[in-house]
Coordinates of N, CA and C and ligand atoms in Angstrom, one line a residue:
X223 N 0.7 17.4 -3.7 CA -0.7 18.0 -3.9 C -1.1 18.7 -2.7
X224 N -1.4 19.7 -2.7 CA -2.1 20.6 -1.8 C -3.6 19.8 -0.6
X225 N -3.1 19.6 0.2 CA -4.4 19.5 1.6 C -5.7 20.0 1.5
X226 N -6.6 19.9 1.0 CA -8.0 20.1 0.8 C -8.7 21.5 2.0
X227 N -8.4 21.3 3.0 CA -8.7 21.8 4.1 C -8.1 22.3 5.6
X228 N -8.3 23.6 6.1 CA -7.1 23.3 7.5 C -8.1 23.1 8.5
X229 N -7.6 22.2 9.4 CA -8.2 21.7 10.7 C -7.9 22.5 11.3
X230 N -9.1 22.2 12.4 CA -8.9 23.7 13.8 C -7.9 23.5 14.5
X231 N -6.7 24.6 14.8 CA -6.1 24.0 16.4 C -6.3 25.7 16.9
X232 N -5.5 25.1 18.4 CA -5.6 26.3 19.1 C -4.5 27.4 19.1
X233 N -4.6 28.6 19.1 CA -3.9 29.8 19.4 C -2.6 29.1 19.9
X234 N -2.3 28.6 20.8 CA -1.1 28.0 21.4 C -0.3 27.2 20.7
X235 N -1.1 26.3 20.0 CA -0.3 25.5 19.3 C -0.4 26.0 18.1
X236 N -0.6 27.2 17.7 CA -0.5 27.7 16.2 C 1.1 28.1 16.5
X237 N 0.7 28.8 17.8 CA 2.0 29.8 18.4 C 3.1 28.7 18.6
X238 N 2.9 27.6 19.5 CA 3.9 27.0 19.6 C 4.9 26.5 18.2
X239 N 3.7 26.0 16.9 CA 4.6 25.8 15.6 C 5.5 26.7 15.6
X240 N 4.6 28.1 15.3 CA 5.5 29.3 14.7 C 6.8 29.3 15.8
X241 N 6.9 29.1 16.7 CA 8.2 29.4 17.6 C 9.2 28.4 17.1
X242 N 8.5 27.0 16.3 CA 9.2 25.9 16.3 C 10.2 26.7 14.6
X243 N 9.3 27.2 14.4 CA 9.9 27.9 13.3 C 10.6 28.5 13.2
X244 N 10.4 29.6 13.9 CA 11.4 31.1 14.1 C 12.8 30.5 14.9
X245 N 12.4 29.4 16.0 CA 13.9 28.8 16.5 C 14.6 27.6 15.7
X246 N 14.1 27.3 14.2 CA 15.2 26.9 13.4 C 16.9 27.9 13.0
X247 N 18.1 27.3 12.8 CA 19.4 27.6 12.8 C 19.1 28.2 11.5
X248 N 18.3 27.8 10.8 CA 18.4 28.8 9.5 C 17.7 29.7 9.6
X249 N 16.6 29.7 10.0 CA 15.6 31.0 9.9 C 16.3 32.6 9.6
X250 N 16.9 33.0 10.2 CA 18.2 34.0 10.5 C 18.5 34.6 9.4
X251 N 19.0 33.6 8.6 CA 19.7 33.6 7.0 C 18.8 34.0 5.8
X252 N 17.1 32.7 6.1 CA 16.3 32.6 5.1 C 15.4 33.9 5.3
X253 N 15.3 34.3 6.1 CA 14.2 35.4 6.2 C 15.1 37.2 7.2
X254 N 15.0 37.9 6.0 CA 15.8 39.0 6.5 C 14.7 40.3 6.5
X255 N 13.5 40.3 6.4 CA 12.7 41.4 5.9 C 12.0 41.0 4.4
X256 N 11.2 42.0 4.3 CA 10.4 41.8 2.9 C 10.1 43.4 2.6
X257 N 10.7 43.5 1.0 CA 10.4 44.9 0.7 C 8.7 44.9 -0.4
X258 N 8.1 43.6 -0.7 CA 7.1 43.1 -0.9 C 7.1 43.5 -2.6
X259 N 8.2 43.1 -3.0 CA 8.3 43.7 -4.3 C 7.8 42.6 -5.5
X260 N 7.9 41.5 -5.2 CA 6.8 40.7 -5.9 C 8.0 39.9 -7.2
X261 N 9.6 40.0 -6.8 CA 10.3 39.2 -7.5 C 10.1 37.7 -7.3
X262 N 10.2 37.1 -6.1 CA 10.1 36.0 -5.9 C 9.0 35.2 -6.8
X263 N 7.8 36.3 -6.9 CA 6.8 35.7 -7.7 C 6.8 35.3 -9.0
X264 N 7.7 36.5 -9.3 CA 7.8 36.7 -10.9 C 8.4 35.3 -11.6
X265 N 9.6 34.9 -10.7 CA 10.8 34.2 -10.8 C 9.9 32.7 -10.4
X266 N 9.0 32.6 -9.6 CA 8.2 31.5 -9.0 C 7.7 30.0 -10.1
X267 N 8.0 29.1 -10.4 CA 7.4 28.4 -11.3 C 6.1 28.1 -11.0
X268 N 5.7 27.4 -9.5 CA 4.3 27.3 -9.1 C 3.4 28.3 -8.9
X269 N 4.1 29.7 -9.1 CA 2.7 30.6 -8.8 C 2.6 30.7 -10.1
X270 N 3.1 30.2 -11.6 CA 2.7 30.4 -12.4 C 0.9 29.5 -12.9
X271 N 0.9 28.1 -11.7 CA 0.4 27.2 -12.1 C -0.4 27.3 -10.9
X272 N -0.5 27.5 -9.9 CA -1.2 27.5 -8.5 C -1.5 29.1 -8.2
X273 N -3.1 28.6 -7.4 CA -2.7 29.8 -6.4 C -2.0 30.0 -5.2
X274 N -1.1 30.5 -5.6 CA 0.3 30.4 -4.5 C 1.6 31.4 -4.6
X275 N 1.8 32.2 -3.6 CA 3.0 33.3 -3.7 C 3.8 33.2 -2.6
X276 N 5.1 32.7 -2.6 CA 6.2 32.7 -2.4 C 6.7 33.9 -1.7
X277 N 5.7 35.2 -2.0 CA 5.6 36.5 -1.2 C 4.8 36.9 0.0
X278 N 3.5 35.6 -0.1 CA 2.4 36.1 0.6 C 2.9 35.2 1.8
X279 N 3.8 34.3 1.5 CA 4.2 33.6 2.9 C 5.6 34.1 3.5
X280 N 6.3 34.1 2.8 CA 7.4 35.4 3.0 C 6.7 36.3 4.2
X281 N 5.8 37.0 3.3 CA 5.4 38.4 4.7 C 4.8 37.7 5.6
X282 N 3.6 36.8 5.4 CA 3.1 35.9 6.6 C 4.1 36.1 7.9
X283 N 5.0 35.1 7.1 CA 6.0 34.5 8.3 C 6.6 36.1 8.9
X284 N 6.9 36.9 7.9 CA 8.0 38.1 8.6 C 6.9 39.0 10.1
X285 N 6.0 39.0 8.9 CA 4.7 39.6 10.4 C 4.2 38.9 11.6
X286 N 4.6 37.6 11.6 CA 4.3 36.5 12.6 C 2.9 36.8 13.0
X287 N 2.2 36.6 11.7 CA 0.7 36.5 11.5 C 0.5 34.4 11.6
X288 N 0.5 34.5 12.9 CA 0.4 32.4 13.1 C -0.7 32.4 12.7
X289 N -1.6 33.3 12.5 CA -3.3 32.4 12.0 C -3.1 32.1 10.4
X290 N -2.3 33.0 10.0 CA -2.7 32.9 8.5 C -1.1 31.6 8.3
X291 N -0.1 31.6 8.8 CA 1.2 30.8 8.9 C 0.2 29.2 8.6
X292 N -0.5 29.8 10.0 CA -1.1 27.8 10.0 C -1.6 27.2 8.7
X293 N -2.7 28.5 8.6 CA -3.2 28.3 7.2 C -2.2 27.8 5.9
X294 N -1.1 28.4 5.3 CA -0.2 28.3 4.7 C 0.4 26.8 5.2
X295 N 0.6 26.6 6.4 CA 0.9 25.0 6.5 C 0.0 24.2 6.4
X296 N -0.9 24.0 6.3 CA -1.6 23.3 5.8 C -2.0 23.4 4.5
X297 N -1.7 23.9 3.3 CA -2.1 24.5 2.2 C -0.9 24.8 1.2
X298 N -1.2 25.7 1.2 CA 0.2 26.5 0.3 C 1.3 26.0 0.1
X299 N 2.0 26.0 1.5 CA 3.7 25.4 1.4 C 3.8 23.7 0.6
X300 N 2.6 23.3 0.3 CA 3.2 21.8 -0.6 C 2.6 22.4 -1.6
X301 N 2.6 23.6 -2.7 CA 2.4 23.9 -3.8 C 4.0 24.3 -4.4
X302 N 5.4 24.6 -3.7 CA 6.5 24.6 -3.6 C 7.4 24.0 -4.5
X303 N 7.8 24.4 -5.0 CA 8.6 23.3 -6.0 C 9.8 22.3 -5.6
X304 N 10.4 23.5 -4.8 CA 11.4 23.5 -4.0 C 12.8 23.6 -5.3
X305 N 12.5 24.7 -5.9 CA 13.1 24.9 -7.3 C 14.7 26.1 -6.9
X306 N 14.2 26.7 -6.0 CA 14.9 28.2 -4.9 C 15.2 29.1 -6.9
X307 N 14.6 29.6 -7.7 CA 14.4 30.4 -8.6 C 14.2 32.0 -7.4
X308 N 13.1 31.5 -6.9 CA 13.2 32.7 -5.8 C 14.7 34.0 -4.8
X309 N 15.7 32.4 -4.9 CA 16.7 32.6 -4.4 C 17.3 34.5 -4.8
X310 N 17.0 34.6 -5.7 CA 17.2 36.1 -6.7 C 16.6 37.6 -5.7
X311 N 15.6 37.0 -4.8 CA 15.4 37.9 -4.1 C 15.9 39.3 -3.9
X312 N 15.6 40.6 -3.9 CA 16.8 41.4 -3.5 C 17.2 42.0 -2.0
X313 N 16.2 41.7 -1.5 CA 15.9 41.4 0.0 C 17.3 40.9 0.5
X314 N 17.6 39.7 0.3 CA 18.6 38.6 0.4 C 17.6 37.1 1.3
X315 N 16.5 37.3 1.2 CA 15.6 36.2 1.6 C 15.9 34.7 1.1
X316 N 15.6 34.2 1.5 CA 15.3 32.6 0.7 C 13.8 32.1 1.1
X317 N 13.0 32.3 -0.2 CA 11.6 32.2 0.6 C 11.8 30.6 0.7
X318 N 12.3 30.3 -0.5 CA 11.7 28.5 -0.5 C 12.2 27.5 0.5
X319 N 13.4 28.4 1.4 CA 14.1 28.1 2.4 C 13.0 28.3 3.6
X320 N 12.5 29.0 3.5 CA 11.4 29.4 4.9 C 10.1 28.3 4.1
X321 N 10.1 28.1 3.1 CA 8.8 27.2 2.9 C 9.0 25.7 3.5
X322 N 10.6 25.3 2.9 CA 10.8 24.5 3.6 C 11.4 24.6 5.3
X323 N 11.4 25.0 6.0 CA 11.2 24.8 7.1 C 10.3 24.8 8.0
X324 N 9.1 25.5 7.3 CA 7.5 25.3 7.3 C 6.9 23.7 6.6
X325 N 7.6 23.3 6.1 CA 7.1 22.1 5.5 C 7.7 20.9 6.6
X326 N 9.1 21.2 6.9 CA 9.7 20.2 7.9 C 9.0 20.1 9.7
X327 N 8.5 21.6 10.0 CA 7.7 21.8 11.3 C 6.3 21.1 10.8
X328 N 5.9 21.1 9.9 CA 4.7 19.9 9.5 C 4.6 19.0 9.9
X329 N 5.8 17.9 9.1 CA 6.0 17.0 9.1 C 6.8 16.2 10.7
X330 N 7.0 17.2 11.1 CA 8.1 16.7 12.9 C 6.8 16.4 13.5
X331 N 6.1 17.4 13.4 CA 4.3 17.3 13.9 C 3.3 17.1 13.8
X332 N 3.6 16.1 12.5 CA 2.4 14.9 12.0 C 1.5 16.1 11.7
X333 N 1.7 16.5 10.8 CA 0.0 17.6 10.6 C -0.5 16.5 9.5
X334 N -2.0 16.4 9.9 CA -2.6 15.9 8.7 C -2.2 16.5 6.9
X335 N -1.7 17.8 7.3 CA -1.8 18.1 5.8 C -0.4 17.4 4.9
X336 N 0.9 17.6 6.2 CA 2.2 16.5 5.7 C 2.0 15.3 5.6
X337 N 0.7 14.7 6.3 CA 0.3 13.3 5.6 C 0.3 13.1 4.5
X338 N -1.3 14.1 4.1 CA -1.7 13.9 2.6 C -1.0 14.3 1.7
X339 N 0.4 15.4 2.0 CA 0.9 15.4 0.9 C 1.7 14.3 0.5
X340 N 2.6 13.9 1.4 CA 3.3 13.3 1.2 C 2.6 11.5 0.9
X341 N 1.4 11.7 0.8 CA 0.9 9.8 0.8 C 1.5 9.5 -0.2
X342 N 1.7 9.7 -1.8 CA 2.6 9.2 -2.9 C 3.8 9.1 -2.8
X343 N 4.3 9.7 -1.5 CA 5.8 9.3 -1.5 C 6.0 8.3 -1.0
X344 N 5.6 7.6 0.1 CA 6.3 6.2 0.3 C 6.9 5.0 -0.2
X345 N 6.3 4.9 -1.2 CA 7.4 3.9 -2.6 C 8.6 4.1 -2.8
X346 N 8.3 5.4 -3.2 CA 9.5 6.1 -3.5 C 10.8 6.0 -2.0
X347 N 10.6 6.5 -1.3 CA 11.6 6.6 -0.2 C 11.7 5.3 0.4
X348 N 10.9 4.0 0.0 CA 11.3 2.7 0.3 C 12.1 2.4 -0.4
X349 N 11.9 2.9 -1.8 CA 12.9 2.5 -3.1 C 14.1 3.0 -2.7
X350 N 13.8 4.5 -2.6 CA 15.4 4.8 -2.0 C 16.2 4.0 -0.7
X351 N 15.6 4.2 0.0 CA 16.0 3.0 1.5 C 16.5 1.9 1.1
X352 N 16.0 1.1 -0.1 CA 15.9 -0.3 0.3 C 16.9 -1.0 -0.8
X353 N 16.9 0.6 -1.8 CA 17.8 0.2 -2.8 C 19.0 1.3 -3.3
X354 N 18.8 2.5 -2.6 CA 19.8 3.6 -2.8 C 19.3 4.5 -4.3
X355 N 18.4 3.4 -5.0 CA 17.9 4.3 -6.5 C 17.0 5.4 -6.1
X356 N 15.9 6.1 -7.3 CA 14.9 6.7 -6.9 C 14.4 5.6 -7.8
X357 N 13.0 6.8 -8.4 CA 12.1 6.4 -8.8 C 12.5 5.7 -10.7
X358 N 11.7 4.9 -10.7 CA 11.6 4.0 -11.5 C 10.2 3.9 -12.5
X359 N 10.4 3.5 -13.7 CA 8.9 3.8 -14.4 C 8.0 3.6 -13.9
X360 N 7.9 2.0 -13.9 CA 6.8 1.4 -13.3 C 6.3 1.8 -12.1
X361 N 7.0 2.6 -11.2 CA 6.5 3.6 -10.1 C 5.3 4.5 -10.4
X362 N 5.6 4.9 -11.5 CA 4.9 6.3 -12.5 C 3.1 5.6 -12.6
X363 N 2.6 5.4 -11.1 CA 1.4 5.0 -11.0 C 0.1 6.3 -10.8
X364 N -1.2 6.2 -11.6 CA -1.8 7.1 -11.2 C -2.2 7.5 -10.0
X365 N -2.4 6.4 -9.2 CA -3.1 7.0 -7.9 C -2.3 7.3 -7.3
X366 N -1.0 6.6 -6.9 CA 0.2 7.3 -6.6 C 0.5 8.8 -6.7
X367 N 0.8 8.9 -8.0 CA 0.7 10.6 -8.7 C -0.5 11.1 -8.8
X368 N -1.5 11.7 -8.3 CA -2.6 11.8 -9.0 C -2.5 13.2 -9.2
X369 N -1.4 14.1 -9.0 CA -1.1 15.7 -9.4 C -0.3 15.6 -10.2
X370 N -0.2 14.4 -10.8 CA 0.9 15.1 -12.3 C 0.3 14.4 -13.6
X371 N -1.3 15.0 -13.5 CA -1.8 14.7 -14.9 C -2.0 13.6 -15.5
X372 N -3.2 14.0 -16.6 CA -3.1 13.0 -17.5 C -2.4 11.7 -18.1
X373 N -1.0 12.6 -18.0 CA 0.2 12.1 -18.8 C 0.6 10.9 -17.8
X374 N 0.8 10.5 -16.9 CA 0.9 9.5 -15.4 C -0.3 8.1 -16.1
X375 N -1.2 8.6 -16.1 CA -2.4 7.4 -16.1 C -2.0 6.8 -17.8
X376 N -1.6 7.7 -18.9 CA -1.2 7.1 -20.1 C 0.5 6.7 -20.1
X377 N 1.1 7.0 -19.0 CA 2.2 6.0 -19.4 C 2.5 4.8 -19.2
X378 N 1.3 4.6 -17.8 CA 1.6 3.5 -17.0 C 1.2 2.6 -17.8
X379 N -0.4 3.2 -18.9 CA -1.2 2.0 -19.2 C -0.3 1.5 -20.5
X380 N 0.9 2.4 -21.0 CA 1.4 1.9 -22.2 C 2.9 1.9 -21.9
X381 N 3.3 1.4 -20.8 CA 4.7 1.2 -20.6 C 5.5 0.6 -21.6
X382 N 5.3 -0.4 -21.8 CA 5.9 -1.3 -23.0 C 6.3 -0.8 -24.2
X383 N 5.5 0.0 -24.7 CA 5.6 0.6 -26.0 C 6.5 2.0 -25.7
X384 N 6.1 2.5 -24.5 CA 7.3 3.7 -24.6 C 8.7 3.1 -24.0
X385 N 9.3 2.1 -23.7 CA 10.2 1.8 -23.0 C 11.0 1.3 -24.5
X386 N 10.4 0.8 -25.8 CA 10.9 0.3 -27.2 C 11.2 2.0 -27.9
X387 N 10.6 3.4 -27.0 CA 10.9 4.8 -27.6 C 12.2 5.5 -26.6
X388 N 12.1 4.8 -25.5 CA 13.1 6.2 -24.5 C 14.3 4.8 -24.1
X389 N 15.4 5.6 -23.8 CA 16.3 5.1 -23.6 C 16.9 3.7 -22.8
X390 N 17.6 3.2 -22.8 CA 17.7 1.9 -21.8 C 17.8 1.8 -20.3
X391 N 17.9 3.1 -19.9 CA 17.6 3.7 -18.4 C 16.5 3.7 -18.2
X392 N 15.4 3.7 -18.8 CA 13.8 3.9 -18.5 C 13.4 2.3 -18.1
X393 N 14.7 1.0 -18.4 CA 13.7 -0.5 -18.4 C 14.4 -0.6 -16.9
X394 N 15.2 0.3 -15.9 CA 15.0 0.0 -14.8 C 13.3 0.2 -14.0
X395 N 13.4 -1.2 -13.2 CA 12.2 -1.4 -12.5 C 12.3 -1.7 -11.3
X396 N 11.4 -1.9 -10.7 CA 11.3 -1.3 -8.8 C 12.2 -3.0 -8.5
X397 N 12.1 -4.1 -9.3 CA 12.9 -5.5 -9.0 C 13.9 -5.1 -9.7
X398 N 14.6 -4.5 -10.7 CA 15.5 -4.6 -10.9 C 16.3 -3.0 -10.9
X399 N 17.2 -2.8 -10.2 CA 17.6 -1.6 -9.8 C 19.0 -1.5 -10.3
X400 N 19.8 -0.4 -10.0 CA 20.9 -0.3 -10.3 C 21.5 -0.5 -9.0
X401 N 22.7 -1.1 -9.5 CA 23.8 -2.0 -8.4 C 24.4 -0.4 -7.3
X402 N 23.8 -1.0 -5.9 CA 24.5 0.2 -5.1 C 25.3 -0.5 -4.1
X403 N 26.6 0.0 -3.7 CA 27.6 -0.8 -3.1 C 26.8 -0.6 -1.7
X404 N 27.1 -1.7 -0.7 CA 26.7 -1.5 0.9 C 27.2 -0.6 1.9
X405 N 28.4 -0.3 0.8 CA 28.9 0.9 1.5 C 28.1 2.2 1.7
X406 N 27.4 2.5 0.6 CA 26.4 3.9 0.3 C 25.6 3.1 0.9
X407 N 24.8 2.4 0.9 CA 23.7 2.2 1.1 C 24.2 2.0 2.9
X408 N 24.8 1.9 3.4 CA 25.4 2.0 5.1 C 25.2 3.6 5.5
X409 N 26.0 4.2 4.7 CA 25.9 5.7 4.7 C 24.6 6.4 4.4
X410 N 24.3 6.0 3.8 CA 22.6 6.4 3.5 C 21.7 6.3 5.0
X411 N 21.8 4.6 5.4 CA 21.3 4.8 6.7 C 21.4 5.3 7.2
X412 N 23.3 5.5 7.6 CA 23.5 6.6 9.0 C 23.0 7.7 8.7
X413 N 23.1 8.8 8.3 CA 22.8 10.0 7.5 C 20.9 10.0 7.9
X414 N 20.4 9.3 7.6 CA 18.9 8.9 8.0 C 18.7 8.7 9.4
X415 N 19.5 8.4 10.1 CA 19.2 8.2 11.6 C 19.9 9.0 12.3
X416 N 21.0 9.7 11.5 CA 21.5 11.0 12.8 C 21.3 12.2 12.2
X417 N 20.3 12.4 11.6 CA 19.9 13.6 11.6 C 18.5 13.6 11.2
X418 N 17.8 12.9 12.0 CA 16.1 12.6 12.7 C 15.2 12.6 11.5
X419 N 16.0 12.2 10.2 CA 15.1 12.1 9.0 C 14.3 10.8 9.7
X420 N 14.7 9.3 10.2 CA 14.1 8.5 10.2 C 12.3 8.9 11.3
X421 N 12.8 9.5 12.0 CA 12.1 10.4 13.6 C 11.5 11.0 12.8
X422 N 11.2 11.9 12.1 CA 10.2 12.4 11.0 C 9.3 11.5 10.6
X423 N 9.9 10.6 9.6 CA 8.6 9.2 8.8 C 7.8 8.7 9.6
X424 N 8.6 8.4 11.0 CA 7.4 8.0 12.0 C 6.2 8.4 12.2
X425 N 6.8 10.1 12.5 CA 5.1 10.9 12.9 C 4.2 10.8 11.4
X426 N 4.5 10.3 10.3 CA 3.8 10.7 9.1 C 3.3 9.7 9.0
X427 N 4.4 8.4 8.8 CA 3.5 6.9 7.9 C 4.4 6.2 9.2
X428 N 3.9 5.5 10.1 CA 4.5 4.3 10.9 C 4.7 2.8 10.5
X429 N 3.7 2.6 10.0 CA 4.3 1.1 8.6 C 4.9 1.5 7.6
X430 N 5.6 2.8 7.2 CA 7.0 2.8 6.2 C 8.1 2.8 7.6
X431 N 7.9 3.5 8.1 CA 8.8 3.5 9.3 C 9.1 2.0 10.0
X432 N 8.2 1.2 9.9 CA 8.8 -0.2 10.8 C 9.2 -0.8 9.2
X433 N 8.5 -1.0 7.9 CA 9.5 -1.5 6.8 C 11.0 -1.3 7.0
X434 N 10.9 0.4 6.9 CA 12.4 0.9 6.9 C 13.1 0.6 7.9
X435 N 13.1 0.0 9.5 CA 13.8 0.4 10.0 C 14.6 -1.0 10.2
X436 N 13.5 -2.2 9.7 CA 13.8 -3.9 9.1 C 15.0 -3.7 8.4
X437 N 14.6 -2.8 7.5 CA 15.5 -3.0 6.3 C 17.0 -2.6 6.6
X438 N 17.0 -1.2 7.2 CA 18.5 -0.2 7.7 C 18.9 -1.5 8.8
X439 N 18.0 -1.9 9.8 CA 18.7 -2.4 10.8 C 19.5 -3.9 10.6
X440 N 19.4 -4.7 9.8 CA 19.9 -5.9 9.3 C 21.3 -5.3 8.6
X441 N 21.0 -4.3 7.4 CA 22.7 -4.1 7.1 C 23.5 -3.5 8.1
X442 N 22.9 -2.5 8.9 CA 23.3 -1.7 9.7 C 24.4 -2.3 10.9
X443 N 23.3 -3.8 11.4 CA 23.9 -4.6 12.1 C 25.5 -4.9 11.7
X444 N 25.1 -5.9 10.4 CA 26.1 -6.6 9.7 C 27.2 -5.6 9.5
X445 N 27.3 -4.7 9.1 CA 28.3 -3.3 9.0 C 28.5 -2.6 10.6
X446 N 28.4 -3.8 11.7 CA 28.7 -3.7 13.0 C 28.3 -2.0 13.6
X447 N 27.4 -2.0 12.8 CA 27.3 -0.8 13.9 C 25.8 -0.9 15.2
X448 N 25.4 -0.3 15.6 CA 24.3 -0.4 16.5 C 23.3 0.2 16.9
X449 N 22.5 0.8 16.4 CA 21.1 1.5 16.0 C 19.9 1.7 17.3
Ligands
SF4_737 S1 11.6 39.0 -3.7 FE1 12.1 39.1 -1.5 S2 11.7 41.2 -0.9 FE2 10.6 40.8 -2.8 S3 8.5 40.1 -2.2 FE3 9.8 38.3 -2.5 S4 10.6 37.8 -0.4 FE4 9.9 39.9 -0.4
SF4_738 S1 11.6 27.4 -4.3 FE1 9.3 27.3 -4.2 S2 8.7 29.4 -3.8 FE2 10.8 29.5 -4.6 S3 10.7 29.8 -6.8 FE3 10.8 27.6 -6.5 S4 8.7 26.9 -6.3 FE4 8.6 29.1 -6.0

């Protein structure tokens, strides 16, 4: 869900993001120019539903306009589907590739707005952590979700009765998960700690970060390695 509001910062540190941007290994690839032809949009699922263009941050970023960038990070870039439809470009762009790495410079830098988006995720990525699954019905909580509608607050209150309509995969629950060998669930860890995904959760939620790092470090141990 989109951040309500962008907080003030300074010229420097608008600038310093944007640098943090422009010196990612992909940047290069994801952003080659903009002929501002308005495919990305067309092709876009969220600018079908938001106000939000896949173009307007495109040029943002190509003009290295950092006032309106910031803006956009705090805003816009979690309207994203992260669908890459856009990918079609004829540019040869990847906007949703530059959205996400506007979304990842967020999140390295604790911006309030990668907080709020991400507040419903931490179940989820404990679930994953702690169990290798994802999401699970009884996850399907409103306040949790509170951007995906109506339909969230009526399933939760009638789980029972839709779980006797949808298939036998829907009666996994956050206690009862599907069997993941320690092996994946070893590799999952490492994979989370050498490549600074764990270093991320910190700046965002630091009580999922000390859950998670309980949880990785006990198997992690036992599978002799050392963290
Ligand atoms: S499709 Fe590519 S060239 Fe066209 S507006 Fe979008 S980013 Fe720019
Ligand atoms: S990746 Fe994002 S910007 Fe690109 S089409 Fe999907 S929702 Fe739109």
């Amino acid at each position: 869900m989109r951040p309500t509001s962008v907080p003030e910062a300074t010229l420097e540190e608008k600038q310093r993001l944007f640098a943090e941007v422009q010196g990612d290994i992909r940047f290069p690839e994801y952003l080659k120019g903009c002929y501002e032809c308005g495919i990305c949009v067309a092709a876009c699922p969220s600018a079908r539903f938001y106000n939000f263009s896949p173009r307007r941050i495109t040029q943002a970023v190509a003009r290295q306009d950092v006032e309106l960038v910031w803006e956009q990070m705090n805003g816009e870039v979690w309207d994203c589907s992260q669908c890459f439809s856009c990918l079609r470009c004829p540019r040869g762009n990847n906007p949703g590739g530059v959205i996400t790495i506007l979304r990842e410079v967020a999140v390295r830098n604790g911006l309030r707005s990668a907080k709020e988006a991400l507040e419903g995720y931490g179940r989820i990525i404990y679930k994953i952590m702690g169990s290798g699954t994802q999401v699970s019905p009884d996850m399907i909580q409103p306040e949790a979700f509170p951007d995906w509608g109506p339909d969230t607050r009526e399933v939760s209150a009638n789980l029972e009765l839709w779980r006797k309509a949808l298939p036998p995969e829907t009666l996994h629950t956050t206690s009862v998960s599907w069997d993941v060998a320690e092996k994946t669930l070893t590799e999952l860890y490492l994979i989370w700690h050498m490549t600074g995904v764990l270093d991320m959760i910190k700046g965002i939620d630091v009580n999922l970060h000390t859950i998670l790092g309980d949880v990785m470090e006990d198997l992690l141990e036992e599978q002799g390695y050392s963290v």
